Amino acid sequence: AQVFAGRAPVKPHAKPGQVAKLGPSRPRVEDVGEHVAQKWILTRGRDNIRDLLPGPILPTVIDTELLIEAEKELGHSLRPYPEARVWLRDGFWARVYREFDLGVGVSSK
C-alpha cells in the first residue's frame, strides 16, 4: 500500500478510436419516436403519412426531420448514437402502423 501512496489513480485507457458513450434509453427514444409520429399524423394529415407506407424506410428528408424533432424533445443530440436513431424510427413506425392498423414495423437501418 505504501508503494502506491501519493500516486494519482490510473484511469483505464480506451483503445484508439473507441469512445465509450452512454446514450439515452431505448424505451425513452421509442416513446419520443411515437410522439413525433403522432404530431406528424395530426399536422401532415393521414393522406401524407399514407404516402410513406408500407415503410419502414423513411425518405431522407423526413428521416432528418424526425431526428431534429426528437432531439428537440430529448434536449440533446442522437447523432453519436446510431442505435438510438434506429429505435427512434422503430417508435415512429410503431405509432404510424398502429394508426393505420397495420401491425408494428421495425426499421432495417
PDB file of C-alpha atoms in Angstrom:
ATOM      1  CA  ALA A   1       0.000   0.000   0.000  1.00  0.00           C
ATOM      2  CA  GLN A   2       2.861   2.377   0.751  1.00  0.00           C
ATOM      3  CA  VAL A   3       4.337   1.778  -2.691  1.00  0.00           C
ATOM      4  CA  PHE A   4       1.323   3.481  -4.265  1.00  0.00           C
ATOM      5  CA  ALA A   5       0.887   6.158  -1.605  1.00  0.00           C
ATOM      6  CA  GLY A   6       0.755   9.633  -3.079  1.00  0.00           C
ATOM      7  CA  ARG A   7       0.246   8.444  -6.648  1.00  0.00           C
ATOM      8  CA  ALA A   8      -2.788   9.520  -8.594  1.00  0.00           C
ATOM      9  CA  PRO A   9      -5.071   6.665  -9.589  1.00  0.00           C
ATOM     10  CA  VAL A  10      -4.546   5.465 -13.135  1.00  0.00           C
ATOM     11  CA  LYS A  11      -7.589   5.694 -15.373  1.00  0.00           C
ATOM     12  CA  PRO A  12      -8.062   2.857 -17.859  1.00  0.00           C
ATOM     13  CA  HIS A  13      -7.299   3.994 -21.375  1.00  0.00           C
ATOM     14  CA  ALA A  14      -9.718   3.418 -24.223  1.00  0.00           C
ATOM     15  CA  LYS A  15      -8.280   1.879 -27.351  1.00  0.00           C
ATOM     16  CA  PRO A  16      -7.574   4.407 -30.097  1.00  0.00           C
ATOM     17  CA  GLY A  17     -10.750   5.223 -31.997  1.00  0.00           C
ATOM     18  CA  GLN A  18     -13.012   3.922 -29.236  1.00  0.00           C
ATOM     19  CA  VAL A  19     -15.059   6.261 -27.134  1.00  0.00           C
ATOM     20  CA  ALA A  20     -17.484   4.985 -24.554  1.00  0.00           C
ATOM     21  CA  LYS A  21     -20.714   6.921 -24.945  1.00  0.00           C
ATOM     22  CA  LEU A  22     -23.751   6.338 -22.861  1.00  0.00           C
ATOM     23  CA  GLY A  23     -26.816   7.264 -24.837  1.00  0.00           C
ATOM     24  CA  PRO A  24     -30.481   7.578 -23.997  1.00  0.00           C
ATOM     25  CA  SER A  25     -32.542   4.527 -23.117  1.00  0.00           C
ATOM     26  CA  ARG A  26     -34.357   2.576 -25.799  1.00  0.00           C
ATOM     27  CA  PRO A  27     -37.834   2.969 -24.238  1.00  0.00           C
ATOM     28  CA  ARG A  28     -37.396   6.743 -23.969  1.00  0.00           C
ATOM     29  CA  VAL A  29     -36.248   7.087 -27.584  1.00  0.00           C
ATOM     30  CA  GLU A  30     -39.053   4.851 -28.879  1.00  0.00           C
ATOM     31  CA  ASP A  31     -41.584   6.930 -26.907  1.00  0.00           C
ATOM     32  CA  VAL A  32     -40.221  10.103 -28.488  1.00  0.00           C
ATOM     33  CA  GLY A  33     -40.443   8.466 -31.937  1.00  0.00           C
ATOM     34  CA  GLU A  34     -44.098   7.655 -31.279  1.00  0.00           C
ATOM     35  CA  HIS A  35     -44.776  11.181 -30.043  1.00  0.00           C
ATOM     36  CA  VAL A  36     -43.183  12.715 -33.142  1.00  0.00           C
ATOM     37  CA  ALA A  37     -45.188  10.343 -35.358  1.00  0.00           C
ATOM     38  CA  GLN A  38     -48.407  11.417 -33.647  1.00  0.00           C
ATOM     39  CA  LYS A  39     -47.540  15.060 -34.302  1.00  0.00           C
ATOM     40  CA  TRP A  40     -46.855  14.176 -37.944  1.00  0.00           C
ATOM     41  CA  ILE A  41     -50.178  12.459 -38.325  1.00  0.00           C
ATOM     42  CA  LEU A  42     -52.003  15.440 -36.817  1.00  0.00           C
ATOM     43  CA  THR A  43     -50.130  18.149 -38.746  1.00  0.00           C
ATOM     44  CA  ARG A  44     -49.469  16.462 -42.083  1.00  0.00           C
ATOM     45  CA  GLY A  45     -52.717  14.549 -42.315  1.00  0.00           C
ATOM     46  CA  ARG A  46     -53.423  10.891 -42.825  1.00  0.00           C
ATOM     47  CA  ASP A  47     -53.049  11.126 -46.610  1.00  0.00           C
ATOM     48  CA  ASN A  48     -49.477  12.430 -46.411  1.00  0.00           C
ATOM     49  CA  ILE A  49     -48.461   9.790 -43.897  1.00  0.00           C
ATOM     50  CA  ARG A  50     -50.098   7.142 -46.050  1.00  0.00           C
ATOM     51  CA  ASP A  51     -47.586   8.071 -48.775  1.00  0.00           C
ATOM     52  CA  LEU A  52     -44.829   6.704 -46.517  1.00  0.00           C
ATOM     53  CA  LEU A  53     -46.431   3.278 -46.279  1.00  0.00           C
ATOM     54  CA  PRO A  54     -45.699   0.441 -46.238  1.00  0.00           C
ATOM     55  CA  GLY A  55     -42.400   1.572 -44.628  1.00  0.00           C
ATOM     56  CA  PRO A  56     -40.198   1.027 -42.724  1.00  0.00           C
ATOM     57  CA  ILE A  57     -37.748   3.136 -44.770  1.00  0.00           C
ATOM     58  CA  LEU A  58     -38.275   6.882 -44.438  1.00  0.00           C
ATOM     59  CA  PRO A  59     -37.272   9.300 -47.182  1.00  0.00           C
ATOM     60  CA  THR A  60     -34.049  11.060 -46.165  1.00  0.00           C
ATOM     61  CA  VAL A  61     -35.667  14.466 -45.724  1.00  0.00           C
ATOM     62  CA  ILE A  62     -38.359  13.036 -43.432  1.00  0.00           C
ATOM     63  CA  ASP A  63     -35.829  10.936 -41.518  1.00  0.00           C
ATOM     64  CA  THR A  64     -33.788  14.098 -40.908  1.00  0.00           C
ATOM     65  CA  GLU A  65     -36.880  15.978 -39.715  1.00  0.00           C
ATOM     66  CA  LEU A  66     -37.697  13.087 -37.375  1.00  0.00           C
ATOM     67  CA  LEU A  67     -34.192  13.240 -35.914  1.00  0.00           C
ATOM     68  CA  ILE A  68     -34.340  17.017 -35.429  1.00  0.00           C
ATOM     69  CA  GLU A  69     -37.757  16.873 -33.741  1.00  0.00           C
ATOM     70  CA  ALA A  70     -36.642  14.018 -31.487  1.00  0.00           C
ATOM     71  CA  GLU A  71     -33.503  15.878 -30.454  1.00  0.00           C
ATOM     72  CA  LYS A  72     -35.662  18.869 -29.501  1.00  0.00           C
ATOM     73  CA  GLU A  73     -37.883  16.593 -27.406  1.00  0.00           C
ATOM     74  CA  LEU A  74     -34.928  14.874 -25.722  1.00  0.00           C
ATOM     75  CA  GLY A  75     -32.857  18.021 -25.280  1.00  0.00           C
ATOM     76  CA  HIS A  76     -29.690  16.500 -26.754  1.00  0.00           C
ATOM     77  CA  SER A  77     -28.277  15.049 -29.960  1.00  0.00           C
ATOM     78  CA  LEU A  78     -28.828  11.470 -31.052  1.00  0.00           C
ATOM     79  CA  ARG A  79     -26.258  11.733 -33.842  1.00  0.00           C
ATOM     80  CA  PRO A  80     -23.469   9.995 -31.873  1.00  0.00           C
ATOM     81  CA  TYR A  81     -25.798   7.038 -31.186  1.00  0.00           C
ATOM     82  CA  PRO A  82     -26.678   5.088 -34.349  1.00  0.00           C
ATOM     83  CA  GLU A  83     -28.665   2.513 -32.358  1.00  0.00           C
ATOM     84  CA  ALA A  84     -30.806   5.291 -30.863  1.00  0.00           C
ATOM     85  CA  ARG A  85     -31.694   6.515 -34.351  1.00  0.00           C
ATOM     86  CA  VAL A  86     -32.907   3.001 -35.190  1.00  0.00           C
ATOM     87  CA  TRP A  87     -35.022   2.970 -32.005  1.00  0.00           C
ATOM     88  CA  LEU A  88     -36.404   6.378 -32.943  1.00  0.00           C
ATOM     89  CA  ARG A  89     -37.521   5.093 -36.351  1.00  0.00           C
ATOM     90  CA  ASP A  90     -38.965   1.976 -34.711  1.00  0.00           C
ATOM     91  CA  GLY A  91     -41.056   4.143 -32.388  1.00  0.00           C
ATOM     92  CA  PHE A  92     -42.172   6.330 -35.287  1.00  0.00           C
ATOM     93  CA  TRP A  93     -43.269   3.336 -37.353  1.00  0.00           C
ATOM     94  CA  ALA A  94     -44.929   1.628 -34.381  1.00  0.00           C
ATOM     95  CA  ARG A  95     -47.230   4.643 -33.991  1.00  0.00           C
ATOM     96  CA  VAL A  96     -47.882   5.017 -37.723  1.00  0.00           C
ATOM     97  CA  TYR A  97     -48.613   1.313 -38.109  1.00  0.00           C
ATOM     98  CA  ARG A  98     -50.991   1.374 -35.131  1.00  0.00           C
ATOM     99  CA  GLU A  99     -52.772   4.400 -36.599  1.00  0.00           C
ATOM    100  CA  PHE A 100     -53.347   2.524 -39.848  1.00  0.00           C
ATOM    101  CA  ASP A 101     -53.954  -0.837 -38.127  1.00  0.00           C
ATOM    102  CA  LEU A 102     -51.017  -2.480 -39.922  1.00  0.00           C
ATOM    103  CA  GLY A 103     -49.125  -4.050 -37.010  1.00  0.00           C
ATOM    104  CA  VAL A 104     -45.715  -2.956 -35.759  1.00  0.00           C
ATOM    105  CA  GLY A 105     -42.844  -2.209 -38.110  1.00  0.00           C
ATOM    106  CA  VAL A 106     -39.144  -2.471 -37.389  1.00  0.00           C
ATOM    107  CA  SER A 107     -36.714  -0.455 -39.446  1.00  0.00           C
ATOM    108  CA  SER A 108     -33.952  -2.154 -41.373  1.00  0.00           C
ATOM    109  CA  LYS A 109     -31.412   0.648 -40.815  1.00  0.00           C
TER     110      LYS A 109
END
